[in-house]
PDB file of C-alpha atoms in Angstrom:
ATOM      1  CA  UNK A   1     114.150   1.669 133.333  1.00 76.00           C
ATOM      2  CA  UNK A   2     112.442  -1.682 132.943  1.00 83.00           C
ATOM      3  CA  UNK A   3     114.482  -2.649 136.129  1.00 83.00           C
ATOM      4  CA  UNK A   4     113.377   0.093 137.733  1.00 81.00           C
ATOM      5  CA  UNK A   5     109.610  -0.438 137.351  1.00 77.00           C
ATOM      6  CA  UNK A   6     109.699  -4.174 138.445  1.00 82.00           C
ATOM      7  CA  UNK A   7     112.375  -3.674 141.515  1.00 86.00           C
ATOM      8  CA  UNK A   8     111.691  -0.730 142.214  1.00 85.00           C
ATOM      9  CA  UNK A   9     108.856  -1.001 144.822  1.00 84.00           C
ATOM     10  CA  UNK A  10     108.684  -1.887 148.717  1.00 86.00           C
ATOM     11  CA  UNK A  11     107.529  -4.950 150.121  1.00 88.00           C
ATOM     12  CA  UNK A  12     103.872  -4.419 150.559  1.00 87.00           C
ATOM     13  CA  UNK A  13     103.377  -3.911 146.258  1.00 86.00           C
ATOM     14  CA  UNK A  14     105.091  -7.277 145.916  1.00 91.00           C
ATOM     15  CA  UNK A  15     103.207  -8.849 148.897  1.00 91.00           C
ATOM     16  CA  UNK A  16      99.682  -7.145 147.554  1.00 90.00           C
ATOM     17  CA  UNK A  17     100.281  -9.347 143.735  1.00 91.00           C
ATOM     18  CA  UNK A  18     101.592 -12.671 146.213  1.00 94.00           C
ATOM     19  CA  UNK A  19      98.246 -12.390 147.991  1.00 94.00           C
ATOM     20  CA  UNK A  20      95.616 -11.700 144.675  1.00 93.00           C
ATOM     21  CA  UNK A  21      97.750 -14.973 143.278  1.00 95.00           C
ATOM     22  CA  UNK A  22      96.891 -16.683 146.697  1.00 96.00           C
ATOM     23  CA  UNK A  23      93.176 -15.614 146.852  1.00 95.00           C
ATOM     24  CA  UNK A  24      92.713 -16.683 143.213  1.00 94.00           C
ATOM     25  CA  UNK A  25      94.791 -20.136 144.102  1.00 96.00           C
ATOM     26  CA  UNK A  26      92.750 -20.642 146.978  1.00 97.00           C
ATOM     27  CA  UNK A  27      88.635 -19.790 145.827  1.00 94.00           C
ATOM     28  CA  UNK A  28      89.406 -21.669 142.162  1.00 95.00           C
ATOM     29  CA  UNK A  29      91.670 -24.250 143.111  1.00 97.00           C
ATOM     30  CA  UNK A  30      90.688 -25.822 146.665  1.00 97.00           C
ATOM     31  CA  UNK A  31      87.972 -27.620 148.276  1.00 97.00           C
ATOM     32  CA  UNK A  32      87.753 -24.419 150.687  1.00 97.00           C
ATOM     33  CA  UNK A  33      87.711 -22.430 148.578  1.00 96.00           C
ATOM     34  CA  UNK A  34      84.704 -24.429 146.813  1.00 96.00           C
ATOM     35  CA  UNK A  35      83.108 -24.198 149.778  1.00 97.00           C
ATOM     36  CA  UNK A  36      83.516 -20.380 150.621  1.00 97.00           C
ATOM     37  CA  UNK A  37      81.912 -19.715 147.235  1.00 95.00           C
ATOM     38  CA  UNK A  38      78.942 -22.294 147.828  1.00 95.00           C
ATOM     39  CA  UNK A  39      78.297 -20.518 151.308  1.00 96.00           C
ATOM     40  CA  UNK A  40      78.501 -16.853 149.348  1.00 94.00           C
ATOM     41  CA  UNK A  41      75.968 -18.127 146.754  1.00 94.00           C
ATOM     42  CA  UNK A  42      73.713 -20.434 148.993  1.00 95.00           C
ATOM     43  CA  UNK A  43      74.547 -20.674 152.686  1.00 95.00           C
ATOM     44  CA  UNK A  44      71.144 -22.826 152.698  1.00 94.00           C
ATOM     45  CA  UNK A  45      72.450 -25.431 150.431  1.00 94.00           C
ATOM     46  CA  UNK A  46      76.138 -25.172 151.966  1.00 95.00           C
ATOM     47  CA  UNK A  47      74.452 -25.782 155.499  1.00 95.00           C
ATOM     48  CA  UNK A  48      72.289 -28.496 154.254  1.00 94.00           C
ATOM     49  CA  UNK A  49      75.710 -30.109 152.881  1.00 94.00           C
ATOM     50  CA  UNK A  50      77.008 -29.897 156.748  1.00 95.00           C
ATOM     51  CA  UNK A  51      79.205 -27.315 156.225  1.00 96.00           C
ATOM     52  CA  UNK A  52      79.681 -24.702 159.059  1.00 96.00           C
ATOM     53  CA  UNK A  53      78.133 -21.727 157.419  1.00 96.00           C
ATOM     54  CA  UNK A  54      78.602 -19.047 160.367  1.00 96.00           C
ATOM     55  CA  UNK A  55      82.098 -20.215 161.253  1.00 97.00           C
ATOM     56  CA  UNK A  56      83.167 -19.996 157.060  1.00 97.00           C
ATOM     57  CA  UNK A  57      81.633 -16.266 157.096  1.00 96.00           C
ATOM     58  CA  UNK A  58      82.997 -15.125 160.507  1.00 96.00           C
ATOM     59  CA  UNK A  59      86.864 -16.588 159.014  1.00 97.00           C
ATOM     60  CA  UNK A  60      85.758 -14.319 155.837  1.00 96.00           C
ATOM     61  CA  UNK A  61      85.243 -11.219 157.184  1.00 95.00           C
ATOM     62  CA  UNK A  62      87.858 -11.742 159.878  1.00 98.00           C
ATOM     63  CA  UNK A  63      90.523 -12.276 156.841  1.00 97.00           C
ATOM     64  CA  UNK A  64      88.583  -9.090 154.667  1.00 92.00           C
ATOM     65  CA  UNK A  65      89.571  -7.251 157.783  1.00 93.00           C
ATOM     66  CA  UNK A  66      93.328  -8.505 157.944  1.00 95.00           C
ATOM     67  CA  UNK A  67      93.556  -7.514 154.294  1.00 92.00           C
ATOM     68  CA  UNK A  68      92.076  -3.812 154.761  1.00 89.00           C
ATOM     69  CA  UNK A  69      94.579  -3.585 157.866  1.00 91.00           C
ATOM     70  CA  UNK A  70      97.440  -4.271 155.718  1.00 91.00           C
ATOM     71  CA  UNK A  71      96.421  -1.639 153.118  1.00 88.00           C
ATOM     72  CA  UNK A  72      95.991   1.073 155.987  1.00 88.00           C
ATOM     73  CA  UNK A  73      99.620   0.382 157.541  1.00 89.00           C
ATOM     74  CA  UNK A  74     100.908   0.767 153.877  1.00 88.00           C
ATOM     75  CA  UNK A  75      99.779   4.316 154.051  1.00 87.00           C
ATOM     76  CA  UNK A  76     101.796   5.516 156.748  1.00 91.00           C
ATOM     77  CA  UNK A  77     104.367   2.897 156.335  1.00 89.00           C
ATOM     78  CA  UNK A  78     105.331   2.945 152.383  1.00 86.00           C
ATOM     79  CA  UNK A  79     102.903   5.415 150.589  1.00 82.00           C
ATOM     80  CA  UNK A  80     103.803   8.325 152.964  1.00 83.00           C
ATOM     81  CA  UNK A  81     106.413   8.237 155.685  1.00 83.00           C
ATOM     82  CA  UNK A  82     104.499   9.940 157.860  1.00 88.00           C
ATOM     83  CA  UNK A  83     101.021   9.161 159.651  1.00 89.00           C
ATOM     84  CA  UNK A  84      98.377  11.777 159.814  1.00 88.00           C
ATOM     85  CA  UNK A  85      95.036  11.450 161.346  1.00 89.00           C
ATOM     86  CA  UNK A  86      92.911  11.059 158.256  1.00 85.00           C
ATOM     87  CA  UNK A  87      94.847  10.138 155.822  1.00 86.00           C
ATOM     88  CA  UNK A  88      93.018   7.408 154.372  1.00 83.00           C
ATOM     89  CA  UNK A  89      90.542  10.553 152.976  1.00 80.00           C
ATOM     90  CA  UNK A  90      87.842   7.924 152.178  1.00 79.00           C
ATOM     91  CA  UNK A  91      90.558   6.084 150.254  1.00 82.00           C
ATOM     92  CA  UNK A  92      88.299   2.607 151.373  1.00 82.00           C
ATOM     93  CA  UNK A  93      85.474   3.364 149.415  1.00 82.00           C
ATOM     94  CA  UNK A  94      87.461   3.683 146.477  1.00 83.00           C
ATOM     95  CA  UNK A  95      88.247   0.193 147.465  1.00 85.00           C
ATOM     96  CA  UNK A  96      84.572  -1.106 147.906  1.00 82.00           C
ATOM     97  CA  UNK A  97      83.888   0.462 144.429  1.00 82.00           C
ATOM     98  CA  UNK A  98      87.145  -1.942 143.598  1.00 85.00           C
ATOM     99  CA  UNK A  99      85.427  -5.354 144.097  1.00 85.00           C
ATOM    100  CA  UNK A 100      82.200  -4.161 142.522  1.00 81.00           C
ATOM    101  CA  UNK A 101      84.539  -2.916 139.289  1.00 79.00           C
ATOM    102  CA  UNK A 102      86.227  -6.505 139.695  1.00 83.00           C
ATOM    103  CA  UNK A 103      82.895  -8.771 139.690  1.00 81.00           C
ATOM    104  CA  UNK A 104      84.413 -10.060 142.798  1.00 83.00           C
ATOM    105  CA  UNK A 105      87.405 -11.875 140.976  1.00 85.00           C
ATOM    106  CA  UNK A 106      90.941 -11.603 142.417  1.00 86.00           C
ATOM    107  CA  UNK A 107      92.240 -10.948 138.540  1.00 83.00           C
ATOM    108  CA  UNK A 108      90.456  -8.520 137.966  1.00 85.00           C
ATOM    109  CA  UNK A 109      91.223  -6.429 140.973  1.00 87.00           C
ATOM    110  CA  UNK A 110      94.868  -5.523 139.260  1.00 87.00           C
ATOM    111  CA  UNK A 111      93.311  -3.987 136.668  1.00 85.00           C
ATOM    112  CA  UNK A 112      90.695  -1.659 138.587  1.00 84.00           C
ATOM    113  CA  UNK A 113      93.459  -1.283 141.365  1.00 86.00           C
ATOM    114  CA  UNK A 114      96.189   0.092 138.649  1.00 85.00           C
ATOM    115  CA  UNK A 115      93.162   2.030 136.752  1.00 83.00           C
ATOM    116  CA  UNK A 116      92.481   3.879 140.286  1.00 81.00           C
ATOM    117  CA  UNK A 117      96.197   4.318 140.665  1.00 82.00           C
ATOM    118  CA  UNK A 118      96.806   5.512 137.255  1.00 84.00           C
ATOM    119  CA  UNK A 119      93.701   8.312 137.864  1.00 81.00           C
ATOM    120  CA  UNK A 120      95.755   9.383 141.434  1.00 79.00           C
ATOM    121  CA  UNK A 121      99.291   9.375 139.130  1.00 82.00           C
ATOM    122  CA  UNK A 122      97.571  11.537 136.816  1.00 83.00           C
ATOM    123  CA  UNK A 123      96.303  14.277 139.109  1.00 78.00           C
ATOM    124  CA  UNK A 124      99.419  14.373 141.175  1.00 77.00           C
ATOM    125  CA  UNK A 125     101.461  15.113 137.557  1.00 82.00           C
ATOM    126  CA  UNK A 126      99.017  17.474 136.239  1.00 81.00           C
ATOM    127  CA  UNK A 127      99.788  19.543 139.111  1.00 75.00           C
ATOM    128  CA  UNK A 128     103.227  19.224 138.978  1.00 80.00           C
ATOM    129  CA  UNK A 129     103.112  19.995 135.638  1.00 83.00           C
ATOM    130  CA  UNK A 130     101.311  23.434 136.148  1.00 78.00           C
ATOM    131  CA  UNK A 131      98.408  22.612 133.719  1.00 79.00           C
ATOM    132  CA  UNK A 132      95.910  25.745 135.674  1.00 79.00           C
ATOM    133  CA  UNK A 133      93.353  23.569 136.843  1.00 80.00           C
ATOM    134  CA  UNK A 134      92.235  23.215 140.165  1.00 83.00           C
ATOM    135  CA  UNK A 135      93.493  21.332 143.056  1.00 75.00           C
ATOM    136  CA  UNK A 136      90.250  20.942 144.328  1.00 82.00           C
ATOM    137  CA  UNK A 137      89.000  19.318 140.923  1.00 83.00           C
ATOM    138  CA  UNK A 138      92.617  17.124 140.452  1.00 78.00           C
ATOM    139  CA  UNK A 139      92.122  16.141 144.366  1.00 78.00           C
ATOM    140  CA  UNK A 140      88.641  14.224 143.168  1.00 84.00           C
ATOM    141  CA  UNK A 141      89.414  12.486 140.273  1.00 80.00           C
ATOM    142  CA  UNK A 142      89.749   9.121 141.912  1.00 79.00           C
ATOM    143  CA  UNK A 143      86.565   9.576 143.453  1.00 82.00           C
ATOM    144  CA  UNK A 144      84.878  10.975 140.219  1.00 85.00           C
ATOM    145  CA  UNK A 145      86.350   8.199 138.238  1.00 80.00           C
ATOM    146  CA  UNK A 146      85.315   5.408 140.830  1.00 80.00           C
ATOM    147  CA  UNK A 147      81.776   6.847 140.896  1.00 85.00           C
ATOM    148  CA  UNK A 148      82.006   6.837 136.957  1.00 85.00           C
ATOM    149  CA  UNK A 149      82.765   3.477 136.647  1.00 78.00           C
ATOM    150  CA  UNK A 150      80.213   2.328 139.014  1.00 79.00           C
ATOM    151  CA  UNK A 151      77.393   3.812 137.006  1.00 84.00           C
ATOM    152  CA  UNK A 152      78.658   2.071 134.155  1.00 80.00           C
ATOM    153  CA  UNK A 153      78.875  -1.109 135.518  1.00 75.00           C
ATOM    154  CA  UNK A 154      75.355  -0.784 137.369  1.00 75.00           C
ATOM    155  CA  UNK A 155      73.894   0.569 133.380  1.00 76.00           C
ATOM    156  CA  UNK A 156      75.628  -2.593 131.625  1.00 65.00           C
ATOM    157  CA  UNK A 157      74.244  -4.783 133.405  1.00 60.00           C
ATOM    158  CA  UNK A 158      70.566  -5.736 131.883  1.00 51.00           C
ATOM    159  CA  UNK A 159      67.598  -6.753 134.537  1.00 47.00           C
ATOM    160  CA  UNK A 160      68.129 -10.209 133.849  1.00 42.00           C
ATOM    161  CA  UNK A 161      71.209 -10.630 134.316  1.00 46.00           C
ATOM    162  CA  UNK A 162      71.775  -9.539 137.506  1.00 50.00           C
ATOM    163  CA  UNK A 163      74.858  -9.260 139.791  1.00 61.00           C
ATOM    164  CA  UNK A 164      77.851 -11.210 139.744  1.00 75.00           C
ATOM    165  CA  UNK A 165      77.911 -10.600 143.813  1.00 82.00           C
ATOM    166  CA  UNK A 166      77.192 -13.740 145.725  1.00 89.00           C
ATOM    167  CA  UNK A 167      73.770 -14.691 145.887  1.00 90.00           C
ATOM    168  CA  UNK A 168      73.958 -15.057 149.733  1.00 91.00           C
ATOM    169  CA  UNK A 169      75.844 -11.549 150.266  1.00 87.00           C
ATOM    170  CA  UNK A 170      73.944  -9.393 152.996  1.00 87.00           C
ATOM    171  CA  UNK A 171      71.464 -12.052 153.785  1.00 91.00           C
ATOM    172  CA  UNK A 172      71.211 -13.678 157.363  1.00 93.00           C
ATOM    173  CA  UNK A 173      71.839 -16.879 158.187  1.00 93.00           C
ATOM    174  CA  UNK A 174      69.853 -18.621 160.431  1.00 90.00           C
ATOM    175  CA  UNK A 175      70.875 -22.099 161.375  1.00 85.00           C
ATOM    176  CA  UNK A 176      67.420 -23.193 162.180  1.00 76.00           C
ATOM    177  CA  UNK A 177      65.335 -22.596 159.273  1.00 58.00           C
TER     178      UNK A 177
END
């Protein structure tokens, strides 16, 4: 059984825990990835230091978009072996609500990503089971639970202390100033 659960999957579950150990190698363990966290939490000071601050956050988002590529190909490729038009069913908010849940910390993402998962597991066996409840209600449990958990995170948090987001998220950069 044990077998089973560990050798059991396709290629993109193993390639999905490679890549959270490579993100965590890289932003803890590398000069880049120093530097990618000073530009999230002060491009000023990271330009002032001479580093390239637009180039660093165009690579970023260019690699953020590789990554959510990859997890809509594993949709249609290993979830389902089918594709449908729609059929991520606003499955990428889920994973927004992910990184918020995480504090923005590759570890932590396992553990929101298998709570989400667990939540999905749960409402597809409830239905097998036959339990009478609705496949409407079963259907939103993922996104009931991910709006749960953001309202918990966004109560814990007191007024001084503030987001663990990057300081420098959603701000423009202006080279000149």
């Amino acid at each position: 059984m044990i077998g089973k659960i560990l050798f059991g999957e396709d290629a993109f579950v193993y390639g999905s825990i490679a890549l959270v150990i490579g993100i965590w190698w890289f932003l803890y363990r590398t000069r880049s990835g120093l530097v990618l966290r000073a530009v999230g939490d002060s491009h000023a000071s990271a330009h002032a230091l001479g580093y390239p601050v637009l180039k660093i956050r165009t690579l970023a988002v260019l690699f953020g978009g590789a990554c959510a590529g990859l997890a809509g190909a594993y949709l249609p490729l290993a979830y389902t072996p089918f594709f449908v038009p729609g059929m991520t069913a606003g499955r990428g908010w889920i994973a927004l609500a992910l990184v918020v849940f995480s504090s923005w910390r590759p570890g932590r993402i396992v553990v929101g990503a298998y709570l989400f998962g667990a939540v999905t597991i749960l409402q597809l066996h409830a239905q097998g089971l036959g339990l009478g409840i609705p496949s409407q209600l079963m259907s939103s449990l993922p996104y009931l639970a991910t709006v749960i958990v953001l309202v918990l995170i966004s109560r814990g948090r007191s007024s001084t202390a503030g987001s663990a987001a990057p300081a420098s998220l959603g701000l423009v950069f202006v080279p000149d100033r």
